[in-house]
Coordinates of C-alpha atoms in Angstrom, one line a residue:
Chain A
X1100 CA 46.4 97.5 -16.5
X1101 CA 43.8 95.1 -17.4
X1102 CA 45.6 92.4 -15.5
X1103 CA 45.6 94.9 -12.3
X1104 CA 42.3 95.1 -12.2
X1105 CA 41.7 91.3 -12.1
X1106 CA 43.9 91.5 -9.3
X1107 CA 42.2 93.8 -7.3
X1108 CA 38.9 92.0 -8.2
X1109 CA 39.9 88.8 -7.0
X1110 CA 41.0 90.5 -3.8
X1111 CA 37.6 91.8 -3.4
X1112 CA 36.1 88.3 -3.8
X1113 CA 38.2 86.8 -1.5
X1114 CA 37.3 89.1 1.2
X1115 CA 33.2 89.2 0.2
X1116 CA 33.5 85.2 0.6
X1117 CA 36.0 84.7 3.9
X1118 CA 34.1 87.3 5.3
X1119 CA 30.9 85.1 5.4
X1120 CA 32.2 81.6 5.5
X1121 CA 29.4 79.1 4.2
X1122 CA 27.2 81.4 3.0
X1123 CA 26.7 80.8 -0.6
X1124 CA 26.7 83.9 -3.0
X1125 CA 25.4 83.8 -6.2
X1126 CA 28.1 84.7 -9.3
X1127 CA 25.5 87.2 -10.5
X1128 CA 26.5 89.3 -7.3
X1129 CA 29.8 89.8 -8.4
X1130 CA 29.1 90.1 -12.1
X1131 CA 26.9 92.9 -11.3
X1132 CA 29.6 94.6 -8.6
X1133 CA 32.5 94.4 -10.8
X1134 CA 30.7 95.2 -13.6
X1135 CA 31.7 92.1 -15.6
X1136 CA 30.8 88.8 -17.5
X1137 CA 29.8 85.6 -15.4
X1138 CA 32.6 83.8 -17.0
X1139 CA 35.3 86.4 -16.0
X1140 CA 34.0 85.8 -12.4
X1141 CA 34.1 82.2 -13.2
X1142 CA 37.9 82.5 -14.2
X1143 CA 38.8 84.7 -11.0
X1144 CA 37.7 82.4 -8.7
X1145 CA 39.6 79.6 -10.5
X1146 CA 42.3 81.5 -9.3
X1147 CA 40.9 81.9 -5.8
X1148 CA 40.7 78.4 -5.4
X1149 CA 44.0 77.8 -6.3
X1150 CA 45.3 80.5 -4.3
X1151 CA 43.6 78.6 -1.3
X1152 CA 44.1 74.9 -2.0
X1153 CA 48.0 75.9 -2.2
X1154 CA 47.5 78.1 1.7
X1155 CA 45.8 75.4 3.2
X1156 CA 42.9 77.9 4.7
X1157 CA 39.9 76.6 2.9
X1158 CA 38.5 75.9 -0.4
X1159 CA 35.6 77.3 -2.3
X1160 CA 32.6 75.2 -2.7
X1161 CA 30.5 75.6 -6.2
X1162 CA 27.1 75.1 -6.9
X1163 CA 26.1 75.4 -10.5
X1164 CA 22.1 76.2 -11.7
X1165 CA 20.1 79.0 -11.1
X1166 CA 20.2 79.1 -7.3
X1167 CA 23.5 78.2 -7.2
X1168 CA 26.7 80.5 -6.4
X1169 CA 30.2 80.0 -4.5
X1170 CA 31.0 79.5 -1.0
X1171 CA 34.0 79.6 1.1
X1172 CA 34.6 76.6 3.5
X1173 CA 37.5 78.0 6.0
X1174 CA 39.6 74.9 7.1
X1175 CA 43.0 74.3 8.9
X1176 CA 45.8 72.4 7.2
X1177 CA 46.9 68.9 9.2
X1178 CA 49.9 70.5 9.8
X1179 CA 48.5 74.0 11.6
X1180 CA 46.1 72.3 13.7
X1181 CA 49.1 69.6 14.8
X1182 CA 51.0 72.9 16.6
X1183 CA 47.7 74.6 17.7
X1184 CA 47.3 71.8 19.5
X1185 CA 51.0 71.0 20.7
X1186 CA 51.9 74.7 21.7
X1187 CA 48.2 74.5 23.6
X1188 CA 49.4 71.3 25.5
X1189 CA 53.0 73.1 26.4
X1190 CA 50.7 75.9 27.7
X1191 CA 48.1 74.2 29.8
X1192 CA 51.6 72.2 31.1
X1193 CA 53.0 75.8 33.3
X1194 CA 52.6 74.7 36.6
X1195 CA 51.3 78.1 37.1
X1196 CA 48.1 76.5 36.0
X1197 CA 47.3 74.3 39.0
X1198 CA 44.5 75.5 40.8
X1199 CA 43.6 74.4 44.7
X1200 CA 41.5 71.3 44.7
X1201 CA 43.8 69.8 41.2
X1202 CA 41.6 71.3 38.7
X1203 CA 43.5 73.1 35.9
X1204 CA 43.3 76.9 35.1
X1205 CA 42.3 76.7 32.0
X1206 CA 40.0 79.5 31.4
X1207 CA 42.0 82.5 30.1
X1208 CA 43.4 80.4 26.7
X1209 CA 39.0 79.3 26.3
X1210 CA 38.0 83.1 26.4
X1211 CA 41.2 84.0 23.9
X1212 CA 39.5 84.4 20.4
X1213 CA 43.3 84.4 18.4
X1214 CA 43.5 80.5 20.4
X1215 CA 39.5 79.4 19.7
X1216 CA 39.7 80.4 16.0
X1217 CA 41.8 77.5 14.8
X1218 CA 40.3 75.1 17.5
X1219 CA 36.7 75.8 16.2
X1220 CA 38.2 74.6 12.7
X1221 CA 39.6 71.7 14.0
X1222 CA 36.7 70.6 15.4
X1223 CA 34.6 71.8 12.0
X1224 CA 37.4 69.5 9.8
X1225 CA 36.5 66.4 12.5
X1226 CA 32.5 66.9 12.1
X1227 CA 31.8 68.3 8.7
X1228 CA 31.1 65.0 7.2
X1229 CA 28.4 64.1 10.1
X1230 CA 26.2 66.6 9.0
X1231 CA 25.1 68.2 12.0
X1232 CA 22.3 70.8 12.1
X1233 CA 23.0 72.7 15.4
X1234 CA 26.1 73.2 17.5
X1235 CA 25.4 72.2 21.2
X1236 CA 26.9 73.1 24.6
X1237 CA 26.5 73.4 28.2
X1238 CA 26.8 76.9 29.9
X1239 CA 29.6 78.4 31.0
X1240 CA 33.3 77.7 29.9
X1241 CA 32.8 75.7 26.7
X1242 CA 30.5 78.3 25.2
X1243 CA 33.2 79.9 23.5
X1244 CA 34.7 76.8 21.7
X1245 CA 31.0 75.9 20.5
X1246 CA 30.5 79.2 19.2
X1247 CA 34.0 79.1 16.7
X1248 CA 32.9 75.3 16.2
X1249 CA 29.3 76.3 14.7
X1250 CA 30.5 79.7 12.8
X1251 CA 33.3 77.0 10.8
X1252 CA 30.3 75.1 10.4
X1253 CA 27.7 77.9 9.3
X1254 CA 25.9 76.6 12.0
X1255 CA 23.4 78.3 15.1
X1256 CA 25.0 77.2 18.5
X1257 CA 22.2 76.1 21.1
X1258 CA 23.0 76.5 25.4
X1259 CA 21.8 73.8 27.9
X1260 CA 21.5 76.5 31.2
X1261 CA 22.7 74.5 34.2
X1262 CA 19.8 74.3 37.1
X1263 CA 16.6 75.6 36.4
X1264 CA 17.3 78.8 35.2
X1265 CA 15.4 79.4 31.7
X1266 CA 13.5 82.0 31.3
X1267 CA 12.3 80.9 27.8
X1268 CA 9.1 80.1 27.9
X1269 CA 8.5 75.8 28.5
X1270 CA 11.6 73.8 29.1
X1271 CA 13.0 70.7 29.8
X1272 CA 14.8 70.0 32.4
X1273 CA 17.2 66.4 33.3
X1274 CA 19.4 65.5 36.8
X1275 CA 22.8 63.8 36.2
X1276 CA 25.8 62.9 37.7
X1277 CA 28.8 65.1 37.1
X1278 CA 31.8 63.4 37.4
X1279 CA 34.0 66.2 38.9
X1280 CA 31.2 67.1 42.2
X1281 CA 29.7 63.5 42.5
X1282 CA 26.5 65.9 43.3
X1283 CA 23.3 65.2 41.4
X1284 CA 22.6 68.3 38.9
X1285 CA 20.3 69.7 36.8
X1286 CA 20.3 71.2 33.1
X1287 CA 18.1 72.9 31.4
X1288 CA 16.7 73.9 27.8
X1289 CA 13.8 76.1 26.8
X1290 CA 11.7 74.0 24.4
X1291 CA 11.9 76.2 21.1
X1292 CA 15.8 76.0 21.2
X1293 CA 15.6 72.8 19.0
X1294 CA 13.3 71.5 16.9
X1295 CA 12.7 67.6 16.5
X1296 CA 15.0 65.1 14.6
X1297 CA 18.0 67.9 14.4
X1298 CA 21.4 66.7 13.8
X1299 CA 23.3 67.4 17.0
X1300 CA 27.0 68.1 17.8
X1301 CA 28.0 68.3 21.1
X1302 CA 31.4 70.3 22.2
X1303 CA 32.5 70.9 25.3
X1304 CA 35.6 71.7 26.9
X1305 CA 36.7 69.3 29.8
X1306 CA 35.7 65.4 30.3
X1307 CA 36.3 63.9 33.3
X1308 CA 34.4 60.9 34.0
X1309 CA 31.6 61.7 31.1
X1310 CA 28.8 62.7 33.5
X1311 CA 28.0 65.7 32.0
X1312 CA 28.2 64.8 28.5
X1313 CA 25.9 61.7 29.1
X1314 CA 23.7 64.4 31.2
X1315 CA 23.5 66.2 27.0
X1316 CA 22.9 63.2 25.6
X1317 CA 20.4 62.2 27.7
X1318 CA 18.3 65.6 27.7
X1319 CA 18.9 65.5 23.6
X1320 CA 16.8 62.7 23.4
X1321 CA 14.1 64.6 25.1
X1322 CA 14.9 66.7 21.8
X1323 CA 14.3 63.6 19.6
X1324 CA 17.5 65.2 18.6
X1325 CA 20.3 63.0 16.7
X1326 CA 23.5 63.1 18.8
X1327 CA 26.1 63.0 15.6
X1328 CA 29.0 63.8 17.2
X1329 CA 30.7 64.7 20.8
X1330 CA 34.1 67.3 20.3
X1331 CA 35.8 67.6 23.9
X1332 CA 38.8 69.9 23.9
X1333 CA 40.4 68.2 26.9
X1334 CA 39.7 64.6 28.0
X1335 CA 41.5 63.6 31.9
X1336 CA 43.1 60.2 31.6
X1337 CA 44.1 60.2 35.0
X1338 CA 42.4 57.3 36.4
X1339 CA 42.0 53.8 34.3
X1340 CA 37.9 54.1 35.1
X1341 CA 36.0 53.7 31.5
X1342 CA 34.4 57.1 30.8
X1343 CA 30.3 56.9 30.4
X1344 CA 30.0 58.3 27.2
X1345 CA 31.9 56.1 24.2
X1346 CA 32.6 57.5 20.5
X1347 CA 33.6 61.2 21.4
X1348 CA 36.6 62.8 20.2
X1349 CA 39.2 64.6 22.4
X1350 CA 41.4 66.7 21.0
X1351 CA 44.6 66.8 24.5
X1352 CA 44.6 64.6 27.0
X1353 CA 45.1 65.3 30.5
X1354 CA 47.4 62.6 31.5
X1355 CA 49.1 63.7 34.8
X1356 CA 48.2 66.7 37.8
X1357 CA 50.4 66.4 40.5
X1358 CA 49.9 69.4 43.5
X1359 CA 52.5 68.4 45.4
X1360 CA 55.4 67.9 42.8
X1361 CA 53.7 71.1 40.5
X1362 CA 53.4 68.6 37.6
X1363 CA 51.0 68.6 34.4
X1364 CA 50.8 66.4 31.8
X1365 CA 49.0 67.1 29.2
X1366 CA 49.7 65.9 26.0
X1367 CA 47.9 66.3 21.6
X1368 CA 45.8 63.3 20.7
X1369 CA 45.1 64.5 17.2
Chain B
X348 CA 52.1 85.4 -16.6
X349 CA 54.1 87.9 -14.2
X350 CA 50.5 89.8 -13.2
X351 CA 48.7 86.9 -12.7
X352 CA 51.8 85.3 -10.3
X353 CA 50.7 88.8 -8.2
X354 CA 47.0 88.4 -8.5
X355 CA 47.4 84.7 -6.6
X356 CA 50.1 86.4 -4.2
X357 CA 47.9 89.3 -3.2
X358 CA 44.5 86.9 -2.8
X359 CA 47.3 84.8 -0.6
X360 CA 48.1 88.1 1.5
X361 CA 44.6 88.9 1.7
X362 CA 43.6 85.2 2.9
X363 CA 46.6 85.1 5.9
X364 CA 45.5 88.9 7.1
X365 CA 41.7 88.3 6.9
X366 CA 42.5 85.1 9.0
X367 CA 44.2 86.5 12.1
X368 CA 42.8 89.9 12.2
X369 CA 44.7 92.4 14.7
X370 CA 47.9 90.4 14.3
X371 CA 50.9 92.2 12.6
X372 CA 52.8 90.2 10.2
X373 CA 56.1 90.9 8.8
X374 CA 57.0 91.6 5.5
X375 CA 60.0 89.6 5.5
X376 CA 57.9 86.5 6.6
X377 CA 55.3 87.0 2.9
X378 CA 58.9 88.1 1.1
X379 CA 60.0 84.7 2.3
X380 CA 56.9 82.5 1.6
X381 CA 56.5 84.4 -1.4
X382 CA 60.2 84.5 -2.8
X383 CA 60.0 88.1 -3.7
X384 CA 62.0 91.5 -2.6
X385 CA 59.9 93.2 0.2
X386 CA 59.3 96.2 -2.3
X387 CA 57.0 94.2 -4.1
X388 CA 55.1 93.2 -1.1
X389 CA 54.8 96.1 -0.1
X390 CA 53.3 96.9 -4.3
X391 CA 50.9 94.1 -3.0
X392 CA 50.0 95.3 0.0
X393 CA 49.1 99.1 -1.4
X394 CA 47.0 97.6 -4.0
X395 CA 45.2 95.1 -1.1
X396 CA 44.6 98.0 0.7
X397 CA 43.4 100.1 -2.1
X398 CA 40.9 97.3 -2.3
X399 CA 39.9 97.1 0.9
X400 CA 39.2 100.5 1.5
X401 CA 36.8 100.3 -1.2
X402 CA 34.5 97.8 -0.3
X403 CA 34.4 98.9 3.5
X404 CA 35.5 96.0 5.1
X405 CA 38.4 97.0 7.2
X406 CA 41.7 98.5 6.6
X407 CA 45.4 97.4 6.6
X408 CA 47.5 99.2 8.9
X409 CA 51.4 99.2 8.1
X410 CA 54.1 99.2 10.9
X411 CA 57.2 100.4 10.1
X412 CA 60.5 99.6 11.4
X413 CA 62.6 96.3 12.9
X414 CA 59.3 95.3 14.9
X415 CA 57.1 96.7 12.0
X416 CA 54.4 94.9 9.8
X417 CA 51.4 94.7 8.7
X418 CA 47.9 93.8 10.1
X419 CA 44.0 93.7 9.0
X420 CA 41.7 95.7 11.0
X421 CA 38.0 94.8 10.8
X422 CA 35.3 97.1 9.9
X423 CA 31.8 97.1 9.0
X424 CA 30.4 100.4 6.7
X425 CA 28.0 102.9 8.5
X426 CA 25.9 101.6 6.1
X427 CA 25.8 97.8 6.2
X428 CA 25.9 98.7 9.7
X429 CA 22.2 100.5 9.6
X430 CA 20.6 97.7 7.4
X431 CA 22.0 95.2 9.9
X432 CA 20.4 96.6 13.3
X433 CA 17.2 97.4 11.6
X434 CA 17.0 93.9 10.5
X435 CA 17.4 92.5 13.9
X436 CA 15.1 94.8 14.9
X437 CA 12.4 93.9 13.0
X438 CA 13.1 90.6 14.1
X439 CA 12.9 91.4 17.7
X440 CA 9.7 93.0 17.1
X441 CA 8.3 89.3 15.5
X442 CA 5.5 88.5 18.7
X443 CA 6.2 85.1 18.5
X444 CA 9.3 86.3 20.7
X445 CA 7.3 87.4 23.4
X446 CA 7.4 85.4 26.1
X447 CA 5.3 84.4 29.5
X448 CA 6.6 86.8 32.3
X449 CA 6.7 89.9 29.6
X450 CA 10.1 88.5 28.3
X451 CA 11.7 88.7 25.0
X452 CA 13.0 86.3 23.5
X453 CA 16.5 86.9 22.1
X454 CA 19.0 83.6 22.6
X455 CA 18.6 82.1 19.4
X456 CA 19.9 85.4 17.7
X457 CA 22.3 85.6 20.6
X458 CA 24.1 82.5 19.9
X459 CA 23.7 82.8 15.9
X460 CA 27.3 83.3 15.2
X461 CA 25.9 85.0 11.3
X462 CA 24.2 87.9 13.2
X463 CA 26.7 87.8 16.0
X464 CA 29.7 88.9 13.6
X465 CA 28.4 92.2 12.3
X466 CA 27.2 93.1 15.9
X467 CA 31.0 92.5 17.2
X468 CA 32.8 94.9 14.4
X469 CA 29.9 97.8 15.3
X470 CA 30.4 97.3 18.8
X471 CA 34.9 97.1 18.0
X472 CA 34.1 100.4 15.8
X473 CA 32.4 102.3 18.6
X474 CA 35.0 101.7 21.0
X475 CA 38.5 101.1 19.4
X476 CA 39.6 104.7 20.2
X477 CA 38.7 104.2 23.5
X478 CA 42.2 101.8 23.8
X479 CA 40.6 99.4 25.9
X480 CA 43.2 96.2 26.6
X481 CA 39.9 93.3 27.5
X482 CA 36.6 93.0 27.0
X483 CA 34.6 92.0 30.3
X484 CA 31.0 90.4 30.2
X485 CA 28.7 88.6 32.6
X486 CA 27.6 84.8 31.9
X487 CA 25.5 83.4 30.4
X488 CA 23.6 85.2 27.3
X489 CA 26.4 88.2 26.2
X490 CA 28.6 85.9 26.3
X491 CA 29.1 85.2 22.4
X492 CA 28.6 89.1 21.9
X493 CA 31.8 89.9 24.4
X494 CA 33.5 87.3 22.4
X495 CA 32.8 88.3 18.8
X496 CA 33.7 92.1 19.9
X497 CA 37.0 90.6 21.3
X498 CA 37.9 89.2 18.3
X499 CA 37.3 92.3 16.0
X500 CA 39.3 94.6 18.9
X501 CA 42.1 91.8 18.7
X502 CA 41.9 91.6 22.7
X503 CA 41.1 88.5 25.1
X504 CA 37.5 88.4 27.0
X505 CA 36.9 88.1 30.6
X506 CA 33.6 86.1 32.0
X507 CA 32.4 87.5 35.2
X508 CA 30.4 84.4 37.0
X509 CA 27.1 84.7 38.5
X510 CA 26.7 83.3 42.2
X511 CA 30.0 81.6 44.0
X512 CA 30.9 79.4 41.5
X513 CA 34.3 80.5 40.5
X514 CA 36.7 77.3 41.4
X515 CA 39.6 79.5 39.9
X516 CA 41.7 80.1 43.1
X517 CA 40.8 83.1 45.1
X518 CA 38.0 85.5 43.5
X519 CA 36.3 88.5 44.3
X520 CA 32.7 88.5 45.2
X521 CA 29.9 91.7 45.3
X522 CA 26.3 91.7 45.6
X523 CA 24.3 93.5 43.4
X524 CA 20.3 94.3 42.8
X525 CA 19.5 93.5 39.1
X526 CA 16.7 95.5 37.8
X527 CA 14.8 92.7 36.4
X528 CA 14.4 90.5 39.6
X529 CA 15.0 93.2 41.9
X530 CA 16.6 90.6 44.3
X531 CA 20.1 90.7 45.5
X532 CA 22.4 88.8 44.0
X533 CA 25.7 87.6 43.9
X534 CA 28.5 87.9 40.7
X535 CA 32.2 86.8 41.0
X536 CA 35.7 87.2 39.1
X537 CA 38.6 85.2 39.7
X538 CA 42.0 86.8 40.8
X539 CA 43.7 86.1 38.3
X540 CA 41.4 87.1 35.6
X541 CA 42.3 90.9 35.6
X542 CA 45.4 92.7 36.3
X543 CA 45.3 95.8 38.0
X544 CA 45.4 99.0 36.3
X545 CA 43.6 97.3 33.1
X546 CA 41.5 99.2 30.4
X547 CA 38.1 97.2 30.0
X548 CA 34.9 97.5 27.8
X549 CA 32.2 96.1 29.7
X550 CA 29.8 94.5 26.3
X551 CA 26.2 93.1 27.6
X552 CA 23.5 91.8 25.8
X553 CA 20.6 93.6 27.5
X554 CA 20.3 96.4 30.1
X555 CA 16.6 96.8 31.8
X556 CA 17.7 99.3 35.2
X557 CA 21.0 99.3 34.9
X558 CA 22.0 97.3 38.1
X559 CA 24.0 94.8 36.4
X560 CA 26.2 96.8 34.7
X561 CA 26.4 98.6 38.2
X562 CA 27.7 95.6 39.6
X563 CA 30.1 95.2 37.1
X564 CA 31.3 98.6 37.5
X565 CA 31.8 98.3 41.1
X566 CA 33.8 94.9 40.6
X567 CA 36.0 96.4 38.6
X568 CA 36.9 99.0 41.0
X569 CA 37.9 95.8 42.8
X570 CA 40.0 95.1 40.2
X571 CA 41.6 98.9 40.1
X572 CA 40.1 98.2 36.6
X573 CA 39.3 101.6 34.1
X574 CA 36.2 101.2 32.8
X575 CA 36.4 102.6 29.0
X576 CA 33.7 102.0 27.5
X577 CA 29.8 99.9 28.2
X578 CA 28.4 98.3 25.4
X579 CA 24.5 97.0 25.1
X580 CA 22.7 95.2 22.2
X581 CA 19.3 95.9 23.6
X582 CA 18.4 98.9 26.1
X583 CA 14.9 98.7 27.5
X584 CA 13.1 102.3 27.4
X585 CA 10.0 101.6 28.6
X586 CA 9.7 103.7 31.4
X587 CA 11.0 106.7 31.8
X588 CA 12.8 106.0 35.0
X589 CA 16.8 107.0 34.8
X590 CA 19.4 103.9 34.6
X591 CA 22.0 103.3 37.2
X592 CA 24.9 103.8 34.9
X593 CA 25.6 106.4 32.5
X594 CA 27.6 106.9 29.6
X595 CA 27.0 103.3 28.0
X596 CA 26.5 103.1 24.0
X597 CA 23.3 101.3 23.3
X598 CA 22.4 99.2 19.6
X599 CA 18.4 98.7 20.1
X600 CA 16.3 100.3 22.1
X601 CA 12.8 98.0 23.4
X602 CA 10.5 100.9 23.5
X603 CA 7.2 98.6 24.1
X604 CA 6.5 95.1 24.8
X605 CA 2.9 94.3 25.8
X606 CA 2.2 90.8 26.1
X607 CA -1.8 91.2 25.8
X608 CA -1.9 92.8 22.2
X609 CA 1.0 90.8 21.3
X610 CA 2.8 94.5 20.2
X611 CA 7.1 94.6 20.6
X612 CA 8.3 97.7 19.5
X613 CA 12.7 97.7 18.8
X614 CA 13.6 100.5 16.9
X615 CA 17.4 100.8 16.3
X616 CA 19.4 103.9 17.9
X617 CA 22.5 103.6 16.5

C-alpha cells in the first residue's frame, strides 16, 4: 500500500512539473502537498528522471540550496524529431499544395498545434545552449512556430508588426527587401517590446532569398539586441543565389516547385 | 521491486498522455512498450486517473472497443482558474500600460506563452460542450490565445487575414467597421481554410463595439460556417452602449481607463 501511494505521488509530480515546463519548483512544495519528508521527494523524482531519460521527453533539471527546486526541460528524442520532420516533408510534397503564383500552401500544418508541438522542441533542442532571452518573429504565419519555440524555452515571444501598424506607444520602424515581392517593406516594433542587450532568437517559417530575416536582424540592432540564433522551418533551395543572411538553421528544404508538372520537393535537413 | 516497476510505468503513461493531449492511445500500443497484459494497464490507468482527478488538472477519458483507447483532457480547477484572471487583472490595471491614444497595453502578456496556457484551458473549459470542430481568430494579437485554446480543445486554428493579403488561392473578402477606428475595413479567409458546414469558436483577444467579431460572424456565414461559441480575454465596458454581437463569453472586463489620472480599472467576470 505504501508502495501505491509512491506511485500515485510520483504521478502527481510529474504532472505539477510537465505542466509548467521550465519553471522551477521548490521540493518544499511537494513536501508540504504530499505531506512528506524532502528526502522522500528527493527519491521520487529519482524515479521521474529515470522514467524520462528512458522516454526520451525531457529531463528534470535540479537546483540544490535554498532557492533552489526541480524543473522539467521537455525535449524530443533524435529519433522523434527525424519523422516529425520526414512525415512533414511527405506532406508539404501533395501536389495539392501548389498554390497560383508557385508559393506552397503551407498554412493549415503552421496553425495545427498536435504538428507545432514537436517542431517548437526541435527548435528549443537546436538553441538551448545559445542562451537566448526572448523568442522573435515577424507577423503573421510564423507566429505560431515562435510561440511553441519560446514555451520549450520558458521564454516571452516578441512580434515585429509588418508596416507601420503599432499602436504601442514609440516604435521603430526599418524598410527591407523581401525576397519573394522584390517590393521595399516596412516592419515595425513598439519600443518597450525589448529591452537593450537581450539575447535574441529569430524563427520564422519560410526563407527565400533572406530579405526578411536580414530586415529582423537589421531592426534588432536598433534593439542593441544580440541576434543568437535564426530557426527557419523551411528554407527554398531553388535557385543557386547565396541567401543574405549566413549561419541560420533550416529545418526542410524546399528543393523543387514545378506548376506545370504538379511537382514538390521538399526534402528533412536535420 | 514489482510496485516500483509500476510506479515508473504509470509516470511513463502519464508523461506520453500529458504530451499529446486530445489524442487517444491504445492500450495495446503501452501493453507493447510496456511488456505487460492490457489488464494491468488498464490497473495503471485507474490509478493515473485517480490522480489526476485529484489535483484538478484534467481527466483521462477511456474508449472502449477495436478503435478504443485512451486520451488526456486538459483542465484547469475553478479555482486556479479565479486566482489566474485576477492576477492578470491586476496586471492590466498597472498604469504603466496605458498608452498615448487611451490604449492598453496588453502584447507582452499576449505573446507570454506562461500566462497564455491557463487562459487557453479556461477558454477549452467554457466551450468544449459546445462540440466545436476549429477555432477561428483574426491576425495579429489573439493570435497565440486562438492557438493555445486549440491545443487544449485538440482541434486545428484558422487565421482570418486583415486587408487582401491572403496569397492562398481564392479567398473570401468582407468589409467591416471596427469599433475602435470606426473606418471600414477589409478582413479575408482563404477557400480552403474552412469546409462548409464546420462548427467554429471564434477566440479574440479584445472586443471594444463588437464590429470585429461582427465581421467575423458574417464571414463565416460565407463559409456556411456554425458559429458555436465567441471567446474574449478583455471586453471593454466603458460605456454603456450595447455591442454588435451577443452571446460571447467574456474573461476581463476594462471598466475604466483614463489616461489623465493614470486610473485602469480590469476586474475579472468570470
Amino acid at each position: 500500500m505504501e508502495k501505491m501511494k509512491r506511485a500515485e505521488r510520483m504521478v502527481a509530480i510529474t504532472q505539477v512539473l510537465m505542466l509548467k515546463p521550465n519553471v522551477l519548483t521548490p521540493l518544499t512544495l511537494f513536501a508540504e502537498q504530499f505531506r512528506t519528508a524532502k528526502s522522500t521527494i528527493s527519491e521520487d523524482l529519482m524515479a521521474v528522471k529515470g522514467s524520462l531519460l528512458h522516454s526520451g521527453h525531457g529531463h528534470l533539471e535540479t537546483i540544490s540550496g535554498a532557492a533552489g527546486g526541480v524543473r522539467y526541460i521537455p525535449e524530443i528524442s533524435r529519433k522523434e524529431a527525424t519523422q516529425v520532420l520526414s512525415s512533414l516533408a511527405e506532406r508539404l510534397n501533395d501536389k495539392e499544395r501548389i498554390l497560383a503564383g508557385g508559393f506552397l500552401y503551407m498554412t493549415d500544418l503552421l496553425f495545427d498545434p498536435s504538428i507545432l508541438r514537436p517542431l517548437g522542441l526541435i527548435f528549443a533542442g537546436a538553441f538551448r545552449d545559445k542562451k537566448p532571452d526572448v523568442v522573435v518573429t515577424i507577423e503573421t504565419k510564423g507566429i505560431p512556430l515562435a510561440l511553441v519555440t519560446a514555451e520549450a524555452l520558458g521564454l516571452p515571444m516578441v512580434v515585429i508588426r509588418s508596416g507601420n501598424k503599432v499602436t504601442e506607444g514609440s516604435s521603430v520602424s526599418i524598410n527591407y527587401v523581401s525576397g519573394s515581392s522584390r517590393r521595399i517593406q516596412t516592419m515595425s516594433l513598439s519600443r518597450r517590446a525589448l529591452e537593450p542587450q537581450q539575447r535574441v532568437l529569430i524563427i520564422d517559417d519560410f526563407m527565400k532569398a533572406g530579405g526578411t530575416a536580414l530586415g529582423i536582424k537589421n531592426l534588432m540592432e536598433e534593439f542593441e539586441a544580440d541576434v543568437v540564433g535564426i530557426g527557419i522551418l523551411v528554407e527554398a533551395q531553388i535557385t543557386a543565389e547565396p541567401k543574405l543572411v549566413e549561419g541560420y538553421l533550416s529545418l526542410l528544404q524546399l528543393k523543387e516547385l514545378n506548376p506545370y508538372s504538379g511537382k514538390t520537393t521538399v526534402v528533412s535537413v536535420f
